[in-house]
Structure formats: structure tokens, C-alpha cells
CSV table of C-alpha atoms and ligand atoms in Angstrom, one decimal:
chain,number,residue,atom,x,y,z
A,291,VAL,CA,72.9,167.2,22.6
A,292,THR,CA,73.4,165.0,19.8
A,293,LYS,CA,71.6,162.0,19.6
A,294,PHE,CA,72.0,159.0,17.3
A,295,GLY,CA,69.4,156.3,16.3
A,296,GLY,CA,70.3,152.7,15.9
A,297,SER,CA,70.9,152.9,11.8
A,298,SER,CA,73.6,155.3,12.7
A,299,LEU,CA,75.4,152.8,14.7
A,300,ALA,CA,74.6,149.8,13.5
A,301,SER,CA,78.3,148.9,12.3
A,302,ALA,CA,82.1,150.1,12.8
A,303,GLU,CA,81.6,152.1,9.4
A,304,GLN,CA,78.5,153.7,10.8
A,305,PHE,CA,80.4,154.2,14.3
A,306,LYS,CA,83.0,156.3,12.1
A,307,LYS,CA,80.9,158.5,10.5
A,308,VAL,CA,79.2,159.3,14.1
A,309,ALA,CA,82.4,160.1,15.5
A,310,ASP,CA,83.4,162.1,12.6
A,311,ILE,CA,80.1,164.1,13.3
A,312,VAL,CA,80.7,164.4,16.9
A,313,LEU,CA,84.4,165.4,16.8
A,314,ALA,CA,83.7,167.9,13.9
A,315,ASP,CA,82.0,170.7,16.5
A,316,LYS,CA,83.3,171.2,20.1
A,317,THR,CA,79.7,172.4,20.9
A,318,ARG,CA,78.7,168.7,20.6
A,319,LYS,CA,79.0,167.9,24.3
A,320,TYR,CA,76.5,165.2,25.3
A,321,VAL,CA,76.1,162.2,23.0
A,322,VAL,CA,72.8,159.9,23.2
A,323,PRO,CA,73.3,156.5,21.2
A,324,SER,CA,70.6,154.0,20.6
A,325,ALA,CA,71.1,150.1,20.2
A,326,PRO,CA,72.8,148.9,17.1
A,327,GLY,CA,69.9,148.8,14.5
A,328,LYS,CA,69.7,147.0,11.1
A,329,ARG,CA,72.8,147.0,8.9
A,330,PHE,CA,70.7,145.9,5.8
A,331,ASP,CA,66.7,144.8,4.9
A,332,GLY,CA,66.2,141.5,6.8
A,333,ASP,CA,68.7,142.4,9.7
A,334,THR,CA,67.8,142.4,13.1
A,335,LYS,CA,68.0,145.0,15.7
A,336,VAL,CA,69.8,144.2,18.7
A,337,THR,CA,67.0,145.3,20.9
A,338,ASP,CA,64.9,142.6,19.2
A,339,LEU,CA,67.9,139.9,19.6
A,340,LEU,CA,68.0,140.9,23.2
A,341,TYR,CA,64.1,140.5,24.1
A,342,GLN,CA,64.4,137.0,22.4
A,343,CYS,CA,67.6,136.3,24.5
A,344,TYR,CA,65.9,137.1,27.4
A,345,ASP,CA,63.0,134.9,26.6
A,346,GLU,CA,65.3,132.0,25.8
A,347,PHE,CA,67.2,132.3,29.1
A,348,SER,CA,64.8,133.2,31.1
A,349,LYS,CA,62.9,129.8,30.4
A,350,GLY,CA,66.0,127.8,30.9
A,351,LEU,CA,66.7,127.6,27.2
A,352,ASP,CA,69.7,127.9,24.8
A,353,SER,CA,70.2,131.0,23.1
A,354,VAL,CA,71.2,131.5,19.5
A,355,ALA,CA,70.1,135.4,19.7
A,356,PHE,CA,73.0,135.5,22.5
A,357,GLU,CA,75.6,134.5,20.2
A,358,GLN,CA,74.4,136.9,17.8
A,359,ILE,CA,74.4,140.0,20.3
A,360,LYS,CA,77.9,139.3,21.2
A,361,GLU,CA,79.1,139.1,17.4
A,362,ARG,CA,77.3,142.2,16.9
A,363,TYR,CA,79.3,143.9,19.5
A,364,ASN,CA,82.5,142.3,19.0
A,365,LEU,CA,82.5,143.3,15.0
A,366,ILE,CA,82.0,147.1,16.2
A,367,ILE,CA,84.8,146.6,18.6
A,368,GLU,CA,87.3,145.1,16.3
A,369,GLY,CA,86.2,147.1,13.5
A,370,LEU,CA,87.2,150.1,15.2
A,371,GLY,CA,90.4,148.9,16.2
A,372,LEU,CA,89.4,149.1,20.1
A,373,ASP,CA,91.3,147.6,22.5
A,374,ILE,CA,88.6,146.5,25.1
A,375,SER,CA,86.6,143.5,26.0
A,376,LEU,CA,82.8,143.1,26.9
A,377,ASP,CA,83.2,139.7,27.9
A,378,GLU,CA,82.3,140.3,31.6
A,379,GLU,CA,79.3,142.2,30.7
A,380,TYR,CA,78.0,139.4,28.5
A,381,GLU,CA,78.7,136.9,31.3
A,382,LEU,CA,76.7,139.3,33.6
A,383,LEU,CA,74.0,140.0,31.0
A,384,ARG,CA,73.7,135.8,30.6
A,385,ARG,CA,73.6,135.5,34.4
A,386,SER,CA,70.8,138.0,35.1
A,387,PHE,CA,68.9,136.9,32.3
A,388,ILE,CA,68.7,133.5,33.6
A,389,GLY,CA,68.0,135.0,36.9
A,390,ARG,CA,65.1,137.0,35.2
A,391,ALA,CA,66.2,140.6,35.8
A,392,GLY,CA,63.2,141.4,33.8
A,393,ARG,CA,62.5,142.5,29.8
A,394,ASP,CA,63.4,146.0,30.5
A,395,TYR,CA,66.5,145.5,31.9
A,396,ALA,CA,67.3,143.0,28.7
A,397,ALA,CA,66.3,145.5,26.3
A,398,SER,CA,68.0,148.2,28.1
A,399,ARG,CA,71.4,146.6,27.6
A,400,GLY,CA,71.2,147.6,23.8
A,401,GLU,CA,72.1,151.2,24.6
A,402,TYR,CA,74.2,150.4,27.7
A,403,LEU,CA,76.5,148.3,25.8
A,404,ASN,CA,76.7,150.6,22.5
A,405,GLY,CA,77.3,153.6,25.0
A,406,ILE,CA,80.3,151.9,26.5
A,407,ILE,CA,81.6,151.4,22.9
A,408,LEU,CA,81.1,154.7,21.8
A,409,ALA,CA,82.6,156.5,24.7
A,410,LYS,CA,85.4,154.8,24.6
A,411,TYR,CA,85.9,155.4,20.8
A,412,LEU,CA,85.3,159.0,21.3
A,413,GLY,CA,87.2,159.4,24.5
A,414,PHE,CA,84.1,160.7,26.3
A,415,GLU,CA,82.7,160.0,29.9
A,416,PHE,CA,80.2,157.3,30.2
A,417,ILE,CA,77.3,158.0,32.4
A,418,ASP,CA,74.7,155.0,33.1
A,419,ALA,CA,71.1,156.6,32.3
A,420,ALA,CA,70.4,154.7,35.5
A,421,ASP,CA,71.9,157.1,37.6
A,422,VAL,CA,70.5,160.0,35.9
A,423,ILE,CA,67.0,159.2,34.7
A,424,PHE,CA,64.2,157.9,37.2
A,425,PHE,CA,60.9,157.0,36.7
A,426,LYS,CA,58.0,156.8,40.0
A,427,ASN,CA,56.7,153.9,41.4
A,428,ASP,CA,53.5,154.1,39.0
A,429,GLY,CA,55.7,153.5,36.3
A,430,THR,CA,55.5,157.1,34.6
A,431,PHE,CA,58.8,159.2,34.1
A,432,ASP,CA,59.9,161.3,37.1
A,433,SER,CA,60.9,164.8,35.1
A,434,GLU,CA,61.7,166.7,38.0
A,435,LYS,CA,64.0,164.3,40.2
A,436,THR,CA,65.4,163.7,36.8
A,437,ASN,CA,66.0,167.3,35.4
A,438,THR,CA,67.7,168.1,39.1
A,439,VAL,CA,69.8,165.1,39.5
A,440,MET,CA,70.9,165.0,35.6
A,441,GLY,CA,71.4,168.7,35.5
A,442,GLU,CA,73.7,168.4,38.7
A,443,ARG,CA,75.6,165.4,37.0
A,444,LEU,CA,76.1,167.1,33.8
A,445,LYS,CA,77.2,170.3,35.6
A,446,ASN,CA,80.1,168.3,36.7
A,447,SER,CA,81.1,166.5,33.5
A,448,GLY,CA,82.7,167.4,30.3
A,449,TYR,CA,82.1,165.6,27.3
A,450,CYS,CA,80.0,162.2,27.9
A,451,VAL,CA,78.1,159.4,26.5
A,452,ILE,CA,74.5,158.8,28.0
A,453,PRO,CA,72.5,155.7,26.8
A,454,GLY,CA,69.2,156.4,25.5
A,455,PHE,CA,65.8,154.4,26.2
A,456,TYR,CA,66.2,153.5,29.9
A,457,GLY,CA,66.5,154.7,33.5
A,458,LYS,CA,65.6,153.3,36.9
A,459,MET,CA,62.6,152.8,39.1
A,460,PRO,CA,62.5,153.7,42.8
A,461,ASN,CA,63.3,149.8,43.7
A,462,ASP,CA,66.4,150.2,41.6
A,463,THR,CA,65.1,147.9,38.7
A,464,ILE,CA,65.7,149.1,35.2
A,465,LYS,CA,62.8,150.5,33.1
A,466,THR,CA,62.6,151.5,29.3
A,467,PHE,CA,60.7,154.0,27.5
A,468,SER,CA,58.5,152.6,24.5
A,469,ARG,CA,60.2,151.5,21.3
A,470,GLY,CA,62.2,154.4,19.8
A,471,GLY,CA,62.6,155.9,23.2
A,472,SER,CA,66.3,156.8,22.8
A,473,ASP,CA,64.6,160.1,21.3
A,474,ILE,CA,63.0,161.0,24.5
A,475,THR,CA,66.2,160.5,26.3
A,476,GLY,CA,67.6,162.9,23.9
A,477,ALA,CA,65.4,165.4,24.7
A,478,ILE,CA,65.6,165.0,28.4
A,479,VAL,CA,69.4,165.5,28.7
A,480,ALA,CA,68.8,168.7,26.2
A,481,ARG,CA,66.5,170.3,28.5
A,482,ALA,CA,68.5,169.0,31.8
A,483,ALA,CA,71.5,170.7,30.4
A,484,ASN,CA,69.8,173.6,28.7
A,485,VAL,CA,71.6,173.2,25.5
A,486,ASP,CA,70.5,175.6,22.6
A,487,GLU,CA,69.8,172.7,20.3
A,488,TYR,CA,69.0,168.9,20.1
A,489,GLU,CA,70.4,167.5,17.3
A,490,ASN,CA,68.7,164.2,16.4
A,491,TRP,CA,70.7,162.0,13.9
A,492,THR,CA,69.0,159.5,11.7
A,493,ASP,CA,68.9,157.8,8.3
A,494,VAL,CA,66.4,160.6,6.8
A,495,SER,CA,67.3,164.0,5.9
A,496,GLY,CA,64.5,165.4,8.0
A,497,PHE,CA,60.6,165.5,7.3
A,498,MET,CA,59.2,165.8,3.7
A,499,ILE,CA,56.4,168.3,2.6
A,500,ALA,CA,54.6,165.5,1.3
A,501,ASP,CA,54.1,161.4,1.2
A,502,PRO,CA,56.9,160.1,-1.1
A,503,ARG,CA,54.7,157.3,-2.1
A,504,ILE,CA,52.2,159.7,-3.5
A,505,VAL,CA,54.2,162.8,-4.5
A,506,LYS,CA,57.4,162.0,-6.6
A,507,ASN,CA,60.4,163.5,-4.8
A,508,PRO,CA,59.1,165.8,-2.4
A,509,LYS,CA,61.1,168.6,-0.9
A,510,TYR,CA,62.5,168.7,2.7
A,511,ILE,CA,60.8,170.8,5.2
A,512,SER,CA,63.7,173.3,6.3
A,513,CYS,CA,61.6,174.5,9.3
A,514,ILE,CA,58.5,173.6,10.9
A,515,THR,CA,57.0,174.4,14.3
A,516,TYR,CA,56.1,172.0,17.1
A,517,ALA,CA,52.1,172.5,16.3
A,518,GLU,CA,52.8,171.7,12.5
A,519,LEU,CA,54.8,168.7,13.3
A,520,ARG,CA,51.9,167.2,15.5
A,521,GLU,CA,49.8,167.4,12.6
A,522,LEU,CA,51.7,165.9,10.0
A,523,SER,CA,52.9,163.3,12.6
A,524,TYR,CA,49.2,162.8,13.2
A,525,MET,CA,48.9,161.8,9.7
A,526,GLY,CA,51.9,159.3,9.9
A,527,ALA,CA,54.9,161.1,9.4
A,528,THR,CA,56.9,159.6,11.8
A,529,VAL,CA,60.6,160.1,12.4
A,530,LEU,CA,60.9,161.2,16.0
A,531,HIS,CA,59.3,159.7,18.9
A,532,ALA,CA,56.2,161.4,19.8
A,533,ASP,CA,56.9,161.7,23.3
A,534,SER,CA,60.2,163.4,23.0
A,535,ILE,CA,59.0,166.7,21.8
A,536,PHE,CA,57.5,167.6,25.4
A,537,PRO,CA,60.9,168.2,27.5
A,538,VAL,CA,62.2,170.3,24.7
A,539,LYS,CA,59.3,172.0,23.7
A,540,THR,CA,58.6,172.9,27.1
A,541,SER,CA,62.2,174.6,27.4
A,542,GLY,CA,61.9,176.4,23.9
A,543,ILE,CA,64.7,174.4,22.8
A,544,PRO,CA,64.9,173.8,18.9
A,545,ILE,CA,65.5,169.9,17.3
A,546,ARG,CA,67.2,169.8,14.6
A,547,ILE,CA,66.7,166.3,12.0
A,548,LYS,CA,69.8,165.4,10.5
A,549,ASN,CA,71.0,162.5,8.5
A,550,THR,CA,74.2,160.6,9.4
A,551,ASN,CA,74.6,159.4,6.0
A,552,ALA,CA,74.3,162.8,4.4
A,553,PRO,CA,75.9,165.1,7.0
A,554,ASN,CA,75.8,168.1,4.8
A,555,ASP,CA,72.2,168.2,3.9
A,556,GLU,CA,70.3,170.9,5.7
A,557,GLY,CA,67.6,168.4,7.8
A,558,THR,CA,64.5,169.8,9.5
A,559,MET,CA,64.5,172.4,12.3
A,560,ILE,CA,61.7,172.1,14.7
A,561,VAL,CA,60.9,175.2,16.5
A,562,THR,CA,58.2,176.9,18.6
A,563,HIS,CA,57.7,179.8,16.6
A,564,ALA,CA,59.2,180.3,13.0
A,565,PRO,CA,60.1,183.6,11.6
A,566,SER,CA,58.2,184.0,8.4
A,567,SER,CA,61.4,184.6,6.4
A,568,ASP,CA,62.5,180.9,7.3
A,569,LYS,CA,59.3,179.3,6.1
A,570,GLY,CA,56.8,179.0,3.1
A,571,VAL,CA,53.1,179.8,3.3
A,572,ILE,CA,52.7,176.0,3.4
A,573,THR,CA,55.0,173.6,5.6
A,574,GLY,CA,53.6,170.2,4.4
A,575,VAL,CA,50.7,168.4,3.2
A,576,ALA,CA,49.4,165.0,4.9
A,577,GLY,CA,45.9,163.3,4.6
A,578,LYS,CA,44.5,160.1,5.3
A,579,LYS,CA,41.4,158.3,3.5
A,580,ASP,CA,38.1,158.3,5.5
A,581,PHE,CA,39.3,160.6,7.8
A,582,SER,CA,37.6,163.6,9.2
A,583,VAL,CA,38.2,166.3,11.7
A,584,ILE,CA,35.6,168.4,13.5
A,585,THR,CA,37.1,171.4,15.1
A,586,LEU,CA,35.1,172.8,18.3
B,895,LIG,N1,66.8,150.4,20.8
B,895,LIG,C1,65.5,150.8,21.3
B,895,LIG,C2,64.2,150.5,20.3
B,895,LIG,O1,64.9,149.6,19.4
B,895,LIG,C3,65.2,152.3,21.5
B,895,LIG,C4,65.7,153.3,20.4
B,895,LIG,O2,66.0,152.6,19.3
B,895,LIG,O3,65.3,154.2,20.3
B,895,LIG,O4,63.2,150.6,20.2
């Protein structure tokens, strides 16, 4: 399973890097994309444009964000030289926003449309996450139903793209995970397909052994356990969505953090138990001011 974050899929140039990575290794079978993220400082993520667009359309107003969303995707399609048009999808989106299909539905379209483009570009099958990821009536994630349905579906498919961030409620409406939730989708797919590694591609080369704002040029951590990662994240080291750990941790699947813009960098491997030969005595150092821990 190979998951790509929003900055890895923010433009046609980034899509090309992603395709090079995916197609370089035949074992990269299931690809989970985020929505297009920021291309530069001050840019707006498509997910934020979608929330804005929904708020405008559902109040009966015109939406500038709608034009920006269409432009973002059309630029990617053109830049990749694909002969597809998303015009019908945009029209459906506009009508459903006016009809108040819900903010979660709105936000989920970022991953959905990006997934359609990526599947086409890679020549992979597109599987709508709404058909394989389920929530319960109380809004919590239905891990068992998802694992069974998705497991079956993946058994019957080859190379495919499954958009991140959303799934379906029992009443057929769309629900999203919390922000950054495509990481969770990747972990869920990894568990259902029982893969031997979950690659999470982002724009950093892994976790650092210390905070770069305090220590100059800290090294990257090559291997860290889930338990150590929890400590570091607790202190503010955020690369992964915290909830993305559970599905893979329970099945003992390692996560590898990799950098789309520097694919040859080793990255950080997150594992249940680390052989001591793979690790230093100290994995990383983190701290918080005015913070104490009492262990009982
Ligand atoms: N696109 C969603 C967000 O911006 C989910 C994700 O990127 O993981 O939060």
C-alpha cells in the first residue's frame, strides 16, 4: 500500500513524481491519494476550497472557490496530457452542494476527483472508498465490516487506486475522518490487504531525532517503534495522523515514511519491535516546556 499526501499530488509535476515512484516497483499495488494540497506557501488546499465552496453554494451564493477547484484539477489533467474531462463531475458537485449534500460529502470530493485522475494516469482500477469503507450509526469507524468488504474487494482486483479520507454511513451519506485522515485510509487498506509494508509518502524524509528549530540539522530516525513514536508525537512531532497507527499496529504491519521529492532518502520505518542492530540506544529526544509526567 502506497499513500501519497496532498503536497505529493498538488500539481501535474508532482503527479509525475508519484507515477514514477508507483510504477518503479510492481509490489506497489494499492495506491491511496489525498486531495491536491498546497503548491507553494500561501496556496490553498483543495479540501479547504471545497469547504468554502460548499458554504457558499449551500447558502445560495455564487462561489469563487468553485472556479478555483475546477482550475486546480483541469491544470493537472492538462499537465498530464490526459484525455478525460471532469465537467460532469463538477456539475454533479455543484448541484449536490446547492442541494446541501453535507460538508463531509463536499470535502470528500477532493480525494475522489484526485483518485479518478490518478487511476487514469497510472492505468489502475478506481475503487470508490464509499464502497469499501464504512462507519456505524454513531459515526465511529466500522472496522470489522470494512475489513471484510474491502478484503473481499481487493482479492478480486489487481492494481487499484482508493481515495483517502472518507467512507459511507449506514444511511448511504458520505462521512470523512478528521483532517489529515487519508493516512487512516492507507492503514485500513494495508490491514485489509494484509500487505507487508505501508508506505506513506509525504514531503519530509521521515521523523527527526530532535526538533530542527532547536537543534541544527538533526539526523533522521531510520527505525522507530510504535511506542516510541507515540512519545515523540505526544511532544509535537507530527508527520502522521495519530489514528492511522491502529489498523496497522494491530496487524503488525510496518509503516515506512518516505519523501516524494527525495525518493532515494531512506525515510523512517515504524515497527512493533526493532532489532537492536537497526537502532541506536537513543531513538530521539523530545520535550515540552513546563510539562511533567508522573508515571504510576
Ligand atoms: N484532504 C484532507 C485534508 O486536507 C485529508 C488528507 O489530506 O489526508 O485534511
